[in-house]
């Protein structure tokens, strides 16, 4: 679990950089950050003793009881992640740099937790004396992210094969996925022409009133509009109803929008045979649903 959400990256060390004068009391600022961002402090005193704050000890499922051996801390990480942690520490000592990582810990009570850590070195007289930093438990954040990714993957799978012109965009108005019929309506050939691009990149001459409609949808409003699209059956520009709707992530924050074009050239009613081969069908989504009710 969480294997695709791991991070392990080096960062420039501040150990030998002249400190910038603080605008306010540094200790109070740190306490504020710990309180609101759930970080706790720790330090490694070489050759291998770890001192944990009570908050960090709780993250690892330990009872605060003074310094613990570094090797005991490392053993709490799952086997697949121990090597990454040790490599980061070794590189930090060798290259005099800090690091940031998000790795998995299996607590002694059996719980699997994702711990995010930022770390740096303390250097005295040219010698590294400590590795210090802050950690926080981001398990719930990662679980919410997985849920959102799962729902979005389901929507993308549905949209990709949907016989109606529909596109799913993120909160930056980048195309996450679209149906073949949406491509046809905008005179594109393949999905790779549009996936990952913003609407402004795809349509640089977009009228201001259309931009305003997308912005309204990103604020949570469902927008009904009339748009001119290229009809795949007649080859001419035709006005169609278009629905722009927000979609939401777990905390009711708008994650992006869907754009659905309501084709009405071909009416498909219950029991009626389609007037064109299915591979060329561009009827409305509502009419399509009526055929299976």
Coordinates of C-alpha atoms in Angstrom, one line a residue:
X1 CA 0.0 0.0 0.0
X2 CA 1.1 3.6 -0.8
X3 CA 4.0 2.2 -2.9
X4 CA 3.3 4.7 -5.7
X5 CA 3.3 7.6 -3.2
X6 CA 6.8 7.2 -1.8
X7 CA 9.3 10.0 -2.2
X8 CA 13.0 10.1 -1.5
X9 CA 14.9 13.1 -2.7
X10 CA 18.1 15.0 -1.7
X11 CA 18.0 18.7 -0.8
X12 CA 20.7 21.4 -0.4
X13 CA 22.0 21.5 3.2
X14 CA 21.8 24.7 5.2
X15 CA 24.6 23.5 7.6
X16 CA 27.3 25.8 6.2
X17 CA 25.1 28.6 5.0
X18 CA 25.1 31.9 6.9
X19 CA 21.7 32.0 8.6
X20 CA 19.2 34.7 7.6
X21 CA 18.1 36.9 10.4
X22 CA 14.7 35.8 11.6
X23 CA 11.7 38.2 11.3
X24 CA 10.3 36.9 14.5
X25 CA 11.1 34.5 17.4
X26 CA 12.3 31.4 15.6
X27 CA 11.3 29.0 18.4
X28 CA 7.7 30.4 18.5
X29 CA 7.5 30.2 14.7
X30 CA 8.6 26.6 14.8
X31 CA 6.0 25.8 17.5
X32 CA 3.3 27.4 15.4
X33 CA 4.3 25.3 12.4
X34 CA 4.4 22.1 14.5
X35 CA 1.0 22.8 15.9
X36 CA -0.7 23.4 12.5
X37 CA 1.2 21.1 10.2
X38 CA 1.5 18.2 12.7
X39 CA 5.3 18.0 12.6
X40 CA 7.5 16.7 15.5
X41 CA 11.2 17.1 16.0
X42 CA 14.0 14.5 16.2
X43 CA 17.8 14.3 15.9
X44 CA 20.4 11.6 15.4
X45 CA 23.6 12.1 17.5
X46 CA 26.4 10.2 15.8
X47 CA 27.6 7.6 15.8
X48 CA 24.0 6.3 16.2
X49 CA 21.7 7.6 19.0
X50 CA 18.2 9.0 18.1
X51 CA 16.4 11.5 20.3
X52 CA 12.6 11.8 19.5
X53 CA 10.1 14.3 20.6
X54 CA 6.9 12.9 22.2
X55 CA 5.0 13.5 19.1
X56 CA 7.4 11.7 16.8
X57 CA 7.6 8.8 19.3
X58 CA 3.9 8.5 19.1
X59 CA 3.9 8.4 15.3
X60 CA 6.2 5.4 15.5
X61 CA 4.2 3.7 18.2
X62 CA 6.9 4.1 20.8
X63 CA 6.6 5.1 24.4
X64 CA 8.7 8.3 25.0
X65 CA 11.6 7.0 27.1
X66 CA 14.7 8.8 26.1
X67 CA 17.3 8.1 23.3
X68 CA 17.0 4.9 21.3
X69 CA 19.6 3.3 19.0
X70 CA 19.4 4.3 15.3
X71 CA 19.2 0.7 14.2
X72 CA 16.0 0.2 16.3
X73 CA 14.4 3.2 14.5
X74 CA 15.4 1.9 11.1
X75 CA 13.9 -1.5 11.9
X76 CA 10.5 0.1 12.2
X77 CA 10.5 0.9 8.5
X78 CA 9.1 -1.9 6.3
X79 CA 11.9 -3.9 4.6
X80 CA 11.3 -2.4 1.2
X81 CA 11.9 1.1 2.6
X82 CA 14.8 0.6 5.0
X83 CA 17.4 0.6 2.2
X84 CA 16.0 3.9 0.9
X85 CA 16.3 5.5 4.3
X86 CA 19.8 4.2 5.0
X87 CA 20.9 5.4 1.5
X88 CA 19.5 8.9 2.1
X89 CA 21.4 9.1 5.4
X90 CA 24.6 7.9 3.9
X91 CA 24.3 10.3 1.0
X92 CA 23.6 13.1 3.4
X93 CA 26.8 12.4 5.3
X94 CA 28.9 12.0 2.2
X95 CA 27.6 14.9 0.2
X96 CA 26.8 17.3 3.1
X97 CA 23.2 17.7 2.0
X98 CA 19.7 17.2 3.5
X99 CA 16.8 15.2 2.2
X100 CA 13.1 14.7 2.2
X101 CA 11.3 11.4 2.1
X102 CA 7.9 9.8 2.5
X103 CA 8.4 6.2 3.6
X104 CA 6.3 3.4 5.3
X105 CA 6.6 2.4 9.0
X106 CA 5.1 -0.7 10.5
X107 CA 4.5 0.1 14.2
X108 CA 4.8 -2.5 16.9
X109 CA 1.0 -2.5 17.2
X110 CA 0.8 -3.7 13.6
X111 CA -0.4 -0.4 12.0
X112 CA 1.1 0.6 8.7
X113 CA 1.8 4.4 8.6
X114 CA 3.3 6.7 6.0
X115 CA 5.8 9.1 7.6
X116 CA 7.0 12.2 5.9
X117 CA 10.4 13.5 7.0
X118 CA 12.6 16.5 6.2
X119 CA 16.2 16.4 7.4
X120 CA 19.4 18.3 7.4
X121 CA 22.9 18.2 9.0
X122 CA 24.6 20.1 11.8
X123 CA 28.3 20.7 11.2
X124 CA 30.8 21.9 13.7
X125 CA 34.5 22.5 13.0
X126 CA 34.0 20.9 9.6
X127 CA 32.6 17.7 11.1
X128 CA 29.0 16.4 11.0
X129 CA 27.8 16.1 14.5
X130 CA 24.0 15.6 14.1
X131 CA 21.4 14.7 11.6
X132 CA 18.2 16.6 12.6
X133 CA 14.8 17.2 11.2
X134 CA 11.0 16.9 11.6
X135 CA 8.5 14.2 10.7
X136 CA 4.7 13.9 10.5
X137 CA 2.2 11.2 9.9
X138 CA 0.6 11.7 6.5
X139 CA -1.3 8.3 6.3
X140 CA -4.8 9.9 6.2
X141 CA -3.7 12.4 3.5
X142 CA -2.3 9.5 1.4
X143 CA -5.5 7.5 1.9
X144 CA -7.6 10.4 0.7
X145 CA -5.3 10.8 -2.3
X146 CA -5.7 7.2 -3.2
X147 CA -9.5 7.4 -2.9
X148 CA -9.5 10.5 -5.2
X149 CA -7.1 8.8 -7.7
X150 CA -9.3 5.7 -7.7
X151 CA -12.5 7.7 -8.4
X152 CA -10.8 9.7 -11.1
X153 CA -9.5 6.5 -12.7
X154 CA -13.0 5.1 -12.8
X155 CA -14.3 8.3 -14.3
X156 CA -11.5 8.3 -16.9
X157 CA -12.2 4.7 -17.9
X158 CA -15.9 5.5 -18.3
X159 CA -15.4 8.7 -20.2
X160 CA -12.8 7.2 -22.6
X161 CA -15.3 4.8 -24.2
X162 CA -18.5 6.9 -23.7
X163 CA -20.5 7.4 -27.0
X164 CA -21.0 11.1 -26.3
X165 CA -18.8 14.2 -26.4
X166 CA -17.5 14.6 -22.9
X167 CA -14.2 15.7 -21.3
X168 CA -12.9 15.7 -17.8
X169 CA -10.6 18.5 -16.7
X170 CA -8.7 19.2 -13.5
X171 CA -8.7 22.4 -11.4
X172 CA -6.1 23.9 -13.7
X173 CA -8.4 23.2 -16.7
X174 CA -6.0 20.5 -18.0
X175 CA -7.6 17.7 -20.0
X176 CA -7.5 14.5 -18.0
X177 CA -9.4 12.4 -20.5
X178 CA -12.1 12.8 -23.1
X179 CA -14.2 10.7 -25.4
X180 CA -13.6 10.1 -29.1
X181 CA -16.7 12.2 -29.8
X182 CA -15.3 15.2 -27.9
X183 CA -12.2 14.9 -30.1
X184 CA -14.4 14.9 -33.2
X185 CA -16.4 17.9 -32.0
X186 CA -13.2 19.9 -31.7
X187 CA -11.5 18.5 -34.9
X188 CA -8.8 16.6 -33.0
X189 CA -7.7 13.1 -34.1
X190 CA -6.0 11.5 -31.2
X191 CA -6.2 11.8 -27.4
X192 CA -2.5 12.5 -27.2
X193 CA -3.1 15.8 -28.9
X194 CA -5.1 17.1 -25.9
X195 CA -4.4 15.0 -22.8
X196 CA -2.4 17.1 -20.2
X197 CA -3.0 20.4 -22.1
X198 CA -5.0 23.3 -20.8
X199 CA -8.0 24.7 -22.6
X200 CA -6.1 27.9 -23.2
X201 CA -3.4 25.9 -24.9
X202 CA -5.9 24.0 -27.1
X203 CA -8.1 27.0 -27.7
X204 CA -6.0 30.2 -27.5
X205 CA -8.8 32.3 -29.0
X206 CA -11.3 31.3 -26.4
X207 CA -13.9 34.2 -25.9
X208 CA -13.8 35.8 -22.5
X209 CA -17.4 34.7 -21.8
X210 CA -16.4 31.1 -22.1
X211 CA -13.5 31.5 -19.8
X212 CA -15.9 33.1 -17.3
X213 CA -18.1 30.0 -17.5
X214 CA -15.2 27.7 -16.7
X215 CA -14.2 29.8 -13.8
X216 CA -17.8 29.7 -12.4
X217 CA -17.8 25.9 -12.7
X218 CA -14.5 25.8 -10.8
X219 CA -16.2 27.7 -8.0
X220 CA -18.9 25.0 -7.7
X221 CA -21.5 26.2 -10.1
X222 CA -23.1 24.0 -12.8
X223 CA -23.2 26.1 -16.0
X224 CA -25.5 25.5 -19.0
X225 CA -24.4 27.1 -22.2
X226 CA -24.9 27.1 -26.0
X227 CA -21.7 26.4 -27.9
X228 CA -20.9 26.0 -31.6
X229 CA -19.3 22.6 -32.4
X230 CA -18.3 20.8 -35.5
X231 CA -20.9 18.1 -36.2
X232 CA -19.3 14.7 -37.1
X233 CA -22.4 13.8 -39.2
X234 CA -22.9 16.9 -41.2
X235 CA -19.4 18.4 -41.1
X236 CA -20.8 21.9 -40.3
X237 CA -20.7 24.0 -37.2
X238 CA -23.9 23.6 -35.2
X239 CA -25.1 25.1 -31.9
X240 CA -25.5 22.6 -29.1
X241 CA -26.4 22.7 -25.4
X242 CA -23.3 22.3 -23.3
X243 CA -23.2 21.4 -19.6
X244 CA -20.1 22.4 -17.5
X245 CA -20.2 20.7 -14.1
X246 CA -17.8 20.7 -11.1
X247 CA -16.5 17.4 -9.7
X248 CA -15.3 17.1 -6.1
X249 CA -12.6 15.5 -4.1
X250 CA -13.2 14.0 -0.6
X251 CA -13.3 17.2 1.4
X252 CA -15.9 18.8 -1.0
X253 CA -13.2 20.8 -2.7
X254 CA -13.7 21.2 -6.4
X255 CA -11.2 18.9 -8.1
X256 CA -12.0 20.0 -11.7
X257 CA -14.9 20.1 -14.1
X258 CA -16.6 17.9 -16.8
X259 CA -17.7 19.4 -20.1
X260 CA -20.6 17.5 -21.8
X261 CA -22.0 18.4 -25.2
X262 CA -25.7 17.4 -25.7
X263 CA -26.0 16.3 -29.3
X264 CA -29.5 16.5 -30.7
X265 CA -29.0 15.8 -34.4
X266 CA -29.9 12.2 -34.1
X267 CA -32.7 11.2 -31.8
X268 CA -32.6 7.7 -30.5
X269 CA -35.8 6.7 -28.8
X270 CA -36.7 3.5 -27.1
X271 CA -37.3 0.7 -29.7
X272 CA -36.2 2.8 -32.6
X273 CA -33.3 1.7 -34.8
X274 CA -30.4 4.1 -35.0
X275 CA -30.1 6.1 -38.2
X276 CA -26.4 5.6 -38.5
X277 CA -23.9 2.7 -37.8
X278 CA -23.0 2.5 -34.2
X279 CA -19.4 3.5 -34.9
X280 CA -20.6 6.9 -36.2
X281 CA -23.3 7.4 -33.6
X282 CA -23.2 10.8 -32.0
X283 CA -26.6 11.0 -30.2
X284 CA -27.2 12.6 -26.9
X285 CA -26.1 10.9 -23.7
X286 CA -29.7 11.2 -22.3
X287 CA -31.1 9.5 -25.4
X288 CA -28.5 6.8 -25.1
X289 CA -29.4 6.1 -21.5
X290 CA -33.1 5.8 -22.5
X291 CA -32.3 2.9 -24.8
X292 CA -31.1 0.8 -21.8
X293 CA -33.7 1.7 -19.2

